[in-house]
PDB file of C-alpha atoms and ligand atoms in Angstrom:
ATOM      1  CA  UNK A   6      64.552  26.951 138.567  1.00 47.00           C
ATOM      2  CA  UNK A   7      61.278  28.447 139.734  1.00 49.00           C
ATOM      3  CA  UNK A   8      60.596  32.086 138.592  1.00 48.00           C
ATOM      4  CA  UNK A   9      61.602  34.662 141.135  1.00 53.00           C
ATOM      5  CA  UNK A  10      58.570  35.696 143.192  1.00 58.00           C
ATOM      6  CA  UNK A  11      57.611  39.228 144.336  1.00 67.00           C
ATOM      7  CA  UNK A  12      58.701  40.158 147.851  1.00 69.00           C
ATOM      8  CA  UNK A  13      56.195  39.023 150.524  1.00 78.00           C
ATOM      9  CA  UNK A  14      53.501  41.286 151.792  1.00 89.00           C
ATOM     10  CA  UNK A  15      54.494  40.745 155.346  1.00 95.00           C
ATOM     11  CA  UNK A  16      58.251  40.816 156.112  1.00 96.00           C
ATOM     12  CA  UNK A  17      58.377  40.003 159.770  1.00 98.00           C
ATOM     13  CA  UNK A  18      55.478  37.926 161.327  1.00 98.00           C
ATOM     14  CA  UNK A  19      54.725  36.102 164.459  1.00 98.00           C
ATOM     15  CA  UNK A  20      53.114  32.875 163.630  1.00 98.00           C
ATOM     16  CA  UNK A  21      50.818  31.347 166.406  1.00 98.00           C
ATOM     17  CA  UNK A  22      50.217  27.600 165.917  1.00 97.00           C
ATOM     18  CA  UNK A  23      47.911  26.036 168.413  1.00 94.00           C
ATOM     19  CA  UNK A  24      48.581  22.714 170.028  1.00 95.00           C
ATOM     20  CA  UNK A  25      45.501  21.284 168.507  1.00 93.00           C
ATOM     21  CA  UNK A  26      46.876  21.781 165.040  1.00 94.00           C
ATOM     22  CA  UNK A  27      50.017  19.690 165.941  1.00 95.00           C
ATOM     23  CA  UNK A  28      47.938  16.753 167.003  1.00 94.00           C
ATOM     24  CA  UNK A  29      46.644  16.300 163.453  1.00 91.00           C
ATOM     25  CA  UNK A  30      44.024  13.623 163.345  1.00 92.00           C
ATOM     26  CA  UNK A  31      44.910  12.219 166.678  1.00 92.00           C
ATOM     27  CA  UNK A  32      42.937  13.045 169.835  1.00 90.00           C
ATOM     28  CA  UNK A  33      46.046  14.050 171.856  1.00 94.00           C
ATOM     29  CA  UNK A  34      49.771  14.661 171.735  1.00 96.00           C
ATOM     30  CA  UNK A  35      52.106  15.444 168.754  1.00 97.00           C
ATOM     31  CA  UNK A  36      51.669  14.038 165.280  1.00 97.00           C
ATOM     32  CA  UNK A  37      55.123  14.257 163.777  1.00 97.00           C
ATOM     33  CA  UNK A  38      53.763  14.110 160.243  1.00 96.00           C
ATOM     34  CA  UNK A  39      51.682  17.303 160.878  1.00 96.00           C
ATOM     35  CA  UNK A  40      54.598  18.994 162.570  1.00 97.00           C
ATOM     36  CA  UNK A  41      56.755  18.129 159.580  1.00 97.00           C
ATOM     37  CA  UNK A  42      54.090  19.686 157.263  1.00 96.00           C
ATOM     38  CA  UNK A  43      53.927  22.814 159.238  1.00 97.00           C
ATOM     39  CA  UNK A  44      57.770  22.954 159.348  1.00 97.00           C
ATOM     40  CA  UNK A  45      57.963  22.632 155.513  1.00 97.00           C
ATOM     41  CA  UNK A  46      55.674  25.740 155.080  1.00 96.00           C
ATOM     42  CA  UNK A  47      57.688  27.670 157.543  1.00 97.00           C
ATOM     43  CA  UNK A  48      61.042  26.676 155.710  1.00 97.00           C
ATOM     44  CA  UNK A  49      59.517  27.930 152.352  1.00 96.00           C
ATOM     45  CA  UNK A  50      58.592  31.285 153.991  1.00 96.00           C
ATOM     46  CA  UNK A  51      62.007  31.688 155.419  1.00 97.00           C
ATOM     47  CA  UNK A  52      63.615  30.924 152.053  1.00 96.00           C
ATOM     48  CA  UNK A  53      61.338  33.706 150.517  1.00 95.00           C
ATOM     49  CA  UNK A  54      62.887  36.159 153.002  1.00 95.00           C
ATOM     50  CA  UNK A  55      60.254  36.433 155.680  1.00 97.00           C
ATOM     51  CA  UNK A  56      61.381  36.769 159.298  1.00 98.00           C
ATOM     52  CA  UNK A  57      59.383  34.263 161.341  1.00 98.00           C
ATOM     53  CA  UNK A  58      58.913  34.005 165.008  1.00 98.00           C
ATOM     54  CA  UNK A  59      56.830  31.168 166.368  1.00 98.00           C
ATOM     55  CA  UNK A  60      54.611  30.745 169.406  1.00 98.00           C
ATOM     56  CA  UNK A  61      53.282  27.209 169.950  1.00 96.00           C
ATOM     57  CA  UNK A  62      50.356  26.329 172.143  1.00 96.00           C
ATOM     58  CA  UNK A  63      50.128  23.354 174.428  1.00 97.00           C
ATOM     59  CA  UNK A  64      46.453  22.437 174.249  1.00 95.00           C
ATOM     60  CA  UNK A  65      47.335  19.081 172.504  1.00 96.00           C
ATOM     61  CA  UNK A  66      49.124  18.057 175.750  1.00 96.00           C
ATOM     62  CA  UNK A  67      47.888  19.887 178.658  1.00 94.00           C
ATOM     63  CA  UNK A  68      45.364  22.827 179.320  1.00 91.00           C
ATOM     64  CA  UNK A  69      45.644  24.420 182.730  1.00 88.00           C
ATOM     65  CA  UNK A  70      42.079  25.626 182.981  1.00 87.00           C
ATOM     66  CA  UNK A  71      40.394  22.239 182.440  1.00 87.00           C
ATOM     67  CA  UNK A  72      42.677  20.520 184.970  1.00 83.00           C
ATOM     68  CA  UNK A  73      42.006  23.370 187.459  1.00 80.00           C
ATOM     69  CA  UNK A  74      38.222  22.648 186.945  1.00 84.00           C
ATOM     70  CA  UNK A  75      38.964  19.123 188.262  1.00 90.00           C
ATOM     71  CA  UNK A  76      40.475  20.462 191.489  1.00 93.00           C
ATOM     72  CA  UNK A  77      44.106  21.269 190.876  1.00 94.00           C
ATOM     73  CA  UNK A  78      45.406  24.612 191.880  1.00 95.00           C
ATOM     74  CA  UNK A  79      45.131  26.907 188.763  1.00 96.00           C
ATOM     75  CA  UNK A  80      48.622  28.344 188.978  1.00 96.00           C
ATOM     76  CA  UNK A  81      50.256  24.774 189.047  1.00 96.00           C
ATOM     77  CA  UNK A  82      48.009  23.590 186.344  1.00 96.00           C
ATOM     78  CA  UNK A  83      48.971  26.461 184.268  1.00 97.00           C
ATOM     79  CA  UNK A  84      52.722  25.899 184.709  1.00 97.00           C
ATOM     80  CA  UNK A  85      52.175  22.360 183.500  1.00 97.00           C
ATOM     81  CA  UNK A  86      50.429  23.898 180.387  1.00 97.00           C
ATOM     82  CA  UNK A  87      53.480  26.062 179.903  1.00 98.00           C
ATOM     83  CA  UNK A  88      55.759  22.993 180.092  1.00 98.00           C
ATOM     84  CA  UNK A  89      53.566  21.374 177.346  1.00 98.00           C
ATOM     85  CA  UNK A  90      54.381  24.292 175.120  1.00 98.00           C
ATOM     86  CA  UNK A  91      58.095  23.601 175.590  1.00 98.00           C
ATOM     87  CA  UNK A  92      57.637  19.915 174.324  1.00 98.00           C
ATOM     88  CA  UNK A  93      55.844  21.328 171.279  1.00 98.00           C
ATOM     89  CA  UNK A  94      58.529  23.901 170.660  1.00 98.00           C
ATOM     90  CA  UNK A  95      61.257  21.196 170.880  1.00 98.00           C
ATOM     91  CA  UNK A  96      59.429  19.066 168.352  1.00 98.00           C
ATOM     92  CA  UNK A  97      59.065  21.949 166.063  1.00 98.00           C
ATOM     93  CA  UNK A  98      62.706  22.867 166.362  1.00 98.00           C
ATOM     94  CA  UNK A  99      63.676  19.378 165.429  1.00 98.00           C
ATOM     95  CA  UNK A 100      61.420  19.254 162.415  1.00 98.00           C
ATOM     96  CA  UNK A 101      62.802  22.571 161.234  1.00 98.00           C
ATOM     97  CA  UNK A 102      66.453  21.819 161.790  1.00 98.00           C
ATOM     98  CA  UNK A 103      65.948  18.498 160.029  1.00 98.00           C
ATOM     99  CA  UNK A 104      65.184  20.460 156.768  1.00 98.00           C
ATOM    100  CA  UNK A 105      67.904  22.824 157.195  1.00 98.00           C
ATOM    101  CA  UNK A 106      66.273  25.867 158.968  1.00 98.00           C
ATOM    102  CA  UNK A 107      68.218  27.451 161.735  1.00 98.00           C
ATOM    103  CA  UNK A 108      66.264  27.839 164.846  1.00 98.00           C
ATOM    104  CA  UNK A 109      66.547  29.046 168.437  1.00 98.00           C
ATOM    105  CA  UNK A 110      64.025  28.196 171.171  1.00 98.00           C
ATOM    106  CA  UNK A 111      63.690  30.883 173.795  1.00 98.00           C
ATOM    107  CA  UNK A 112      61.827  29.907 176.892  1.00 98.00           C
ATOM    108  CA  UNK A 113      59.959  32.377 179.051  1.00 98.00           C
ATOM    109  CA  UNK A 114      60.679  30.068 182.007  1.00 98.00           C
ATOM    110  CA  UNK A 115      64.558  29.648 182.172  1.00 98.00           C
ATOM    111  CA  UNK A 116      65.586  26.038 181.173  1.00 98.00           C
ATOM    112  CA  UNK A 117      69.203  26.515 180.444  1.00 97.00           C
ATOM    113  CA  UNK A 118      69.804  22.889 179.334  1.00 98.00           C
ATOM    114  CA  UNK A 119      67.416  22.992 176.405  1.00 97.00           C
ATOM    115  CA  UNK A 120      66.587  26.568 175.564  1.00 98.00           C
ATOM    116  CA  UNK A 121      67.900  30.035 175.606  1.00 98.00           C
ATOM    117  CA  UNK A 122      66.094  32.393 178.107  1.00 98.00           C
ATOM    118  CA  UNK A 123      63.827  34.895 176.518  1.00 98.00           C
ATOM    119  CA  UNK A 124      65.933  38.007 175.740  1.00 98.00           C
ATOM    120  CA  UNK A 125      64.013  40.337 173.469  1.00 98.00           C
ATOM    121  CA  UNK A 126      66.946  42.085 171.663  1.00 98.00           C
ATOM    122  CA  UNK A 127      68.673  38.630 171.237  1.00 98.00           C
ATOM    123  CA  UNK A 128      65.430  37.327 169.535  1.00 98.00           C
ATOM    124  CA  UNK A 129      65.320  40.262 167.219  1.00 98.00           C
ATOM    125  CA  UNK A 130      68.892  39.617 166.212  1.00 98.00           C
ATOM    126  CA  UNK A 131      68.183  35.937 165.564  1.00 98.00           C
ATOM    127  CA  UNK A 132      65.347  36.954 163.297  1.00 98.00           C
ATOM    128  CA  UNK A 133      67.557  39.336 161.421  1.00 98.00           C
ATOM    129  CA  UNK A 134      69.953  36.617 160.690  1.00 98.00           C
ATOM    130  CA  UNK A 135      67.109  34.526 159.184  1.00 98.00           C
ATOM    131  CA  UNK A 136      66.702  32.154 162.239  1.00 98.00           C
ATOM    132  CA  UNK A 137      63.335  30.993 163.170  1.00 98.00           C
ATOM    133  CA  UNK A 138      62.842  31.933 166.850  1.00 99.00           C
ATOM    134  CA  UNK A 139      60.385  29.668 168.755  1.00 98.00           C
ATOM    135  CA  UNK A 140      59.001  31.235 171.857  1.00 98.00           C
ATOM    136  CA  UNK A 141      58.281  28.528 174.508  1.00 98.00           C
ATOM    137  CA  UNK A 142      56.460  28.600 177.855  1.00 98.00           C
ATOM    138  CA  UNK A 143      53.992  31.249 176.873  1.00 98.00           C
ATOM    139  CA  UNK A 144      54.306  34.453 178.879  1.00 98.00           C
ATOM    140  CA  UNK A 145      55.861  32.607 181.765  1.00 98.00           C
ATOM    141  CA  UNK A 146      52.880  33.558 183.793  1.00 98.00           C
ATOM    142  CA  UNK A 147      49.821  31.516 184.905  1.00 98.00           C
ATOM    143  CA  UNK A 148      46.402  32.886 184.035  1.00 97.00           C
ATOM    144  CA  UNK A 149      47.482  33.787 180.572  1.00 97.00           C
ATOM    145  CA  UNK A 150      47.192  31.930 177.212  1.00 97.00           C
ATOM    146  CA  UNK A 151      49.655  31.266 174.330  1.00 98.00           C
ATOM    147  CA  UNK A 152      47.380  33.716 172.266  1.00 98.00           C
ATOM    148  CA  UNK A 153      48.359  36.496 174.647  1.00 98.00           C
ATOM    149  CA  UNK A 154      51.926  35.308 174.470  1.00 98.00           C
ATOM    150  CA  UNK A 155      51.769  35.526 170.691  1.00 98.00           C
ATOM    151  CA  UNK A 156      50.398  39.055 170.766  1.00 98.00           C
ATOM    152  CA  UNK A 157      52.990  40.162 173.385  1.00 98.00           C
ATOM    153  CA  UNK A 158      55.934  38.683 171.348  1.00 98.00           C
ATOM    154  CA  UNK A 159      54.515  40.099 168.078  1.00 98.00           C
ATOM    155  CA  UNK A 160      54.517  43.660 169.708  1.00 98.00           C
ATOM    156  CA  UNK A 161      58.015  43.111 171.192  1.00 98.00           C
ATOM    157  CA  UNK A 162      59.483  41.900 167.930  1.00 98.00           C
ATOM    158  CA  UNK A 163      57.765  44.720 166.048  1.00 98.00           C
ATOM    159  CA  UNK A 164      56.072  42.258 163.682  1.00 98.00           C
ATOM    160  CA  UNK A 165      54.016  43.435 160.636  1.00 97.00           C
ATOM    161  CA  UNK A 166      51.341  40.927 161.466  1.00 98.00           C
ATOM    162  CA  UNK A 167      50.230  38.120 163.848  1.00 98.00           C
ATOM    163  CA  UNK A 168      49.293  35.136 161.797  1.00 98.00           C
ATOM    164  CA  UNK A 169      47.135  32.746 163.593  1.00 97.00           C
ATOM    165  CA  UNK A 170      47.280  29.278 161.853  1.00 95.00           C
ATOM    166  CA  UNK A 171      44.310  27.172 162.746  1.00 91.00           C
ATOM    167  CA  UNK A 172      42.388  24.242 161.271  1.00 88.00           C
ATOM    168  CA  UNK A 173      39.746  26.546 159.627  1.00 91.00           C
ATOM    169  CA  UNK A 174      40.392  29.246 156.980  1.00 93.00           C
ATOM    170  CA  UNK A 175      39.434  32.383 158.920  1.00 95.00           C
ATOM    171  CA  UNK A 176      36.770  33.782 161.255  1.00 96.00           C
ATOM    172  CA  UNK A 177      33.163  32.548 160.959  1.00 95.00           C
ATOM    173  CA  UNK A 178      29.879  33.924 162.341  1.00 92.00           C
ATOM    174  CA  UNK A 179      29.393  30.510 164.020  1.00 90.00           C
ATOM    175  CA  UNK A 180      31.398  27.259 164.246  1.00 88.00           C
ATOM    176  CA  UNK A 181      31.531  26.108 160.597  1.00 87.00           C
ATOM    177  CA  UNK A 182      32.162  22.442 161.782  1.00 84.00           C
ATOM    178  CA  UNK A 183      28.821  22.567 163.466  1.00 90.00           C
ATOM    179  CA  UNK A 184      26.746  25.173 161.772  1.00 92.00           C
ATOM    180  CA  UNK A 185      26.229  24.867 157.978  1.00 91.00           C
ATOM    181  CA  UNK A 186      24.965  28.399 157.718  1.00 94.00           C
ATOM    182  CA  UNK A 187      28.145  29.933 159.194  1.00 94.00           C
ATOM    183  CA  UNK A 188      29.676  32.552 156.935  1.00 94.00           C
ATOM    184  CA  UNK A 189      33.414  33.522 156.784  1.00 96.00           C
ATOM    185  CA  UNK A 190      34.363  37.170 157.219  1.00 97.00           C
ATOM    186  CA  UNK A 191      37.090  38.616 154.993  1.00 96.00           C
ATOM    187  CA  UNK A 192      37.727  41.635 157.258  1.00 97.00           C
ATOM    188  CA  UNK A 193      36.848  42.528 160.849  1.00 97.00           C
ATOM    189  CA  UNK A 194      37.808  45.223 163.175  1.00 97.00           C
ATOM    190  CA  UNK A 195      39.272  44.498 166.629  1.00 97.00           C
ATOM    191  CA  UNK A 196      36.041  45.978 168.079  1.00 96.00           C
ATOM    192  CA  UNK A 197      33.907  43.608 165.991  1.00 96.00           C
ATOM    193  CA  UNK A 198      35.764  40.655 167.421  1.00 96.00           C
ATOM    194  CA  UNK A 199      35.392  41.967 170.953  1.00 95.00           C
ATOM    195  CA  UNK A 200      31.851  43.149 170.843  1.00 95.00           C
ATOM    196  CA  UNK A 201      30.541  40.072 168.998  1.00 93.00           C
ATOM    197  CA  UNK A 202      32.590  37.833 171.189  1.00 91.00           C
ATOM    198  CA  UNK A 203      34.020  36.032 168.104  1.00 92.00           C
ATOM    199  CA  UNK A 204      36.211  33.189 169.277  1.00 87.00           C
ATOM    200  CA  UNK A 205      39.421  34.073 167.545  1.00 92.00           C
ATOM    201  CA  UNK A 206      41.819  34.785 170.331  1.00 95.00           C
ATOM    202  CA  UNK A 207      41.200  35.921 173.958  1.00 93.00           C
ATOM    203  CA  UNK A 208      40.312  39.468 174.495  1.00 96.00           C
ATOM    204  CA  UNK A 209      43.680  40.351 176.062  1.00 96.00           C
ATOM    205  CA  UNK A 210      45.463  39.351 172.909  1.00 97.00           C
ATOM    206  CA  UNK A 211      42.984  41.297 170.680  1.00 98.00           C
ATOM    207  CA  UNK A 212      43.327  44.367 172.904  1.00 97.00           C
ATOM    208  CA  UNK A 213      47.103  44.319 172.720  1.00 98.00           C
ATOM    209  CA  UNK A 214      47.093  44.003 168.982  1.00 98.00           C
ATOM    210  CA  UNK A 215      44.633  46.939 168.691  1.00 98.00           C
ATOM    211  CA  UNK A 216      46.936  49.017 170.833  1.00 97.00           C
ATOM    212  CA  UNK A 217      50.070  48.057 168.788  1.00 97.00           C
ATOM    213  CA  UNK A 218      48.211  48.450 165.497  1.00 97.00           C
ATOM    214  CA  UNK A 219      49.244  44.948 164.376  1.00 98.00           C
ATOM    215  CA  UNK A 220      46.874  43.170 162.206  1.00 98.00           C
ATOM    216  CA  UNK A 221      45.815  39.588 163.011  1.00 98.00           C
ATOM    217  CA  UNK A 222      45.461  37.269 160.089  1.00 98.00           C
ATOM    218  CA  UNK A 223      43.520  34.011 160.610  1.00 97.00           C
ATOM    219  CA  UNK A 224      44.042  31.201 158.197  1.00 96.00           C
ATOM    220  CA  UNK A 225      44.211  27.426 157.870  1.00 95.00           C
ATOM    221  CA  UNK A 226      47.711  26.207 158.371  1.00 94.00           C
ATOM    222  CA  UNK A 227      46.588  22.714 157.434  1.00 89.00           C
ATOM    223  CA  UNK A 228      45.899  23.758 153.814  1.00 89.00           C
ATOM    224  CA  UNK A 229      48.992  23.109 151.674  1.00 88.00           C
ATOM    225  CA  UNK A 230      50.673  26.402 150.402  1.00 92.00           C
ATOM    226  CA  UNK A 231      48.352  28.568 152.594  1.00 94.00           C
ATOM    227  CA  UNK A 232      51.108  30.183 154.603  1.00 96.00           C
ATOM    228  CA  UNK A 233      52.883  31.111 151.508  1.00 95.00           C
ATOM    229  CA  UNK A 234      49.758  32.642 150.060  1.00 95.00           C
ATOM    230  CA  UNK A 235      48.716  34.389 153.208  1.00 96.00           C
ATOM    231  CA  UNK A 236      52.148  35.978 153.470  1.00 96.00           C
ATOM    232  CA  UNK A 237      51.786  37.316 150.014  1.00 94.00           C
ATOM    233  CA  UNK A 238      48.258  38.635 150.678  1.00 93.00           C
ATOM    234  CA  UNK A 239      46.621  35.899 148.567  1.00 93.00           C
ATOM    235  CA  UNK A 240      44.352  32.984 149.397  1.00 92.00           C
ATOM    236  CA  UNK A 241      41.595  32.610 151.930  1.00 96.00           C
ATOM    237  CA  UNK A 242      41.934  34.334 155.305  1.00 97.00           C
ATOM    238  CA  UNK A 243      40.290  36.810 157.716  1.00 97.00           C
ATOM    239  CA  UNK A 244      42.218  40.060 158.543  1.00 97.00           C
ATOM    240  CA  UNK A 245      41.363  41.821 161.758  1.00 98.00           C
ATOM    241  CA  UNK A 246      42.532  45.452 161.948  1.00 97.00           C
ATOM    242  CA  UNK A 247      41.186  48.905 162.626  1.00 94.00           C
ATOM    243  CA  UNK A 248      40.479  49.457 158.954  1.00 83.00           C
ATOM    244  CA  UNK A 249      37.928  47.368 157.401  1.00 73.00           C
ATOM    245  CA  UNK A 250      38.579  48.641 153.879  1.00 65.00           C
ATOM    246  CA  UNK A 251      42.418  48.470 153.590  1.00 58.00           C
ATOM    247  CA  UNK A 252      43.864  45.771 151.361  1.00 49.00           C
TER     248      UNK A 252
HETATM  249  N1  UDP B  19      49.746  28.988 179.741  1.00 69.65           N
HETATM  250  C1  UDP B  19      49.855  29.812 180.824  1.00 69.65           C
HETATM  251  N2  UDP B  19      50.451  31.018 180.522  1.00 69.65           N
HETATM  252  C2  UDP B  19      50.815  31.512 179.353  1.00 69.65           C
HETATM  253  C3  UDP B  19      50.590  30.509 178.332  1.00 69.65           C
HETATM  254  C4  UDP B  19      50.013  29.254 178.592  1.00 69.65           C
HETATM  255  O1  UDP B  19      49.606  29.467 182.021  1.00 69.65           O
HETATM  256  O2  UDP B  19      51.304  32.634 179.180  1.00 69.65           O
HETATM  257  C5  UDP B  19      49.201  27.663 180.030  1.00 69.65           C
HETATM  258  C6  UDP B  19      47.688  27.449 180.252  1.00 69.65           C
HETATM  259  O3  UDP B  19      47.362  26.541 181.232  1.00 69.65           O
HETATM  260  C7  UDP B  19      47.159  26.951 178.938  1.00 69.65           C
HETATM  261  C8  UDP B  19      48.332  26.035 178.529  1.00 69.65           C
HETATM  262  O4  UDP B  19      49.511  26.653 178.968  1.00 69.65           O
HETATM  263  O5  UDP B  19      45.922  26.230 178.995  1.00 69.65           O
HETATM  264  C9  UDP B  19      48.575  25.719 177.056  1.00 69.65           C
HETATM  265  O6  UDP B  19      48.430  26.943 176.258  1.00 69.65           O
HETATM  266  P1  UDP B  19      47.094  27.296 175.288  1.00 69.65           P
HETATM  267  O7  UDP B  19      45.916  26.674 175.952  1.00 69.65           O
HETATM  268  O8  UDP B  19      47.151  28.784 175.061  1.00 69.65           O
HETATM  269  O9  UDP B  19      47.412  26.472 174.062  1.00 69.65           O
HETATM  270  P2  UDP B  19      46.697  26.382 172.694  1.00 69.65           P
HETATM  271  O10 UDP B  19      45.284  26.463 172.971  1.00 69.65           O
HETATM  272  O11 UDP B  19      47.200  27.350 171.694  1.00 69.65           O
HETATM  273  O12 UDP B  19      47.096  24.930 172.102  1.00 69.65           O
END
């Protein structure tokens, strides 16, 4: 039996996982091994008593903006992007349920046959019961992103933090994959992110988190054990809040 661990620092979180993470080493689509790995870390967090809501992106399958650039009407392209997030949500639901985690998918675009409609109070109740709620179809509106959807749901659920699980371990001064001199920030303010145009999340998501006073924690979800560490305030990550000094 493992020793009982101390209670997590964050008790209720919204975890945003971009579509890109789910494609693993592939160039496109869903890599089920990667989805399984992410599901395992979520299962551990739920077991530790953390309430977890998920927003999953769709960029591994379809991005509205890039298709609109090729001549498709932007709103239609964005609806296709939202449908892509539903596919990812179902893949994640399956991976979680397979390992015994109760889940509910709630879609911002009603799809009665495969998901519940988004109902805020019902989602809160699911979380209280220890179910992972996967929010699909973004905000349900074109011209938005799943980052904004994640910020919106984090505020609506009253989360302690918005965790952004990416393929790098925080926010860097430049792209660490391209620039060897890039340095990682431990802490930033919302204003730093906006004024320095750091590519963490879009401005609408950052502004909403600033208004709601919810910290954003950027960490690498591809590193084993990192979600657990991050939830306990340990490990490597960047925290974005109004207070650069707070722990
Ligand atoms: N999208 C949208 N409204 C939303 C969320 C998403 O129109 O509220 C569309 C948009 O076209 C976007 C696509 O869905 O490009 C996939 O989402 P996103 O690019 O945010 O996914 P990620 O980058 O996180 O994988």
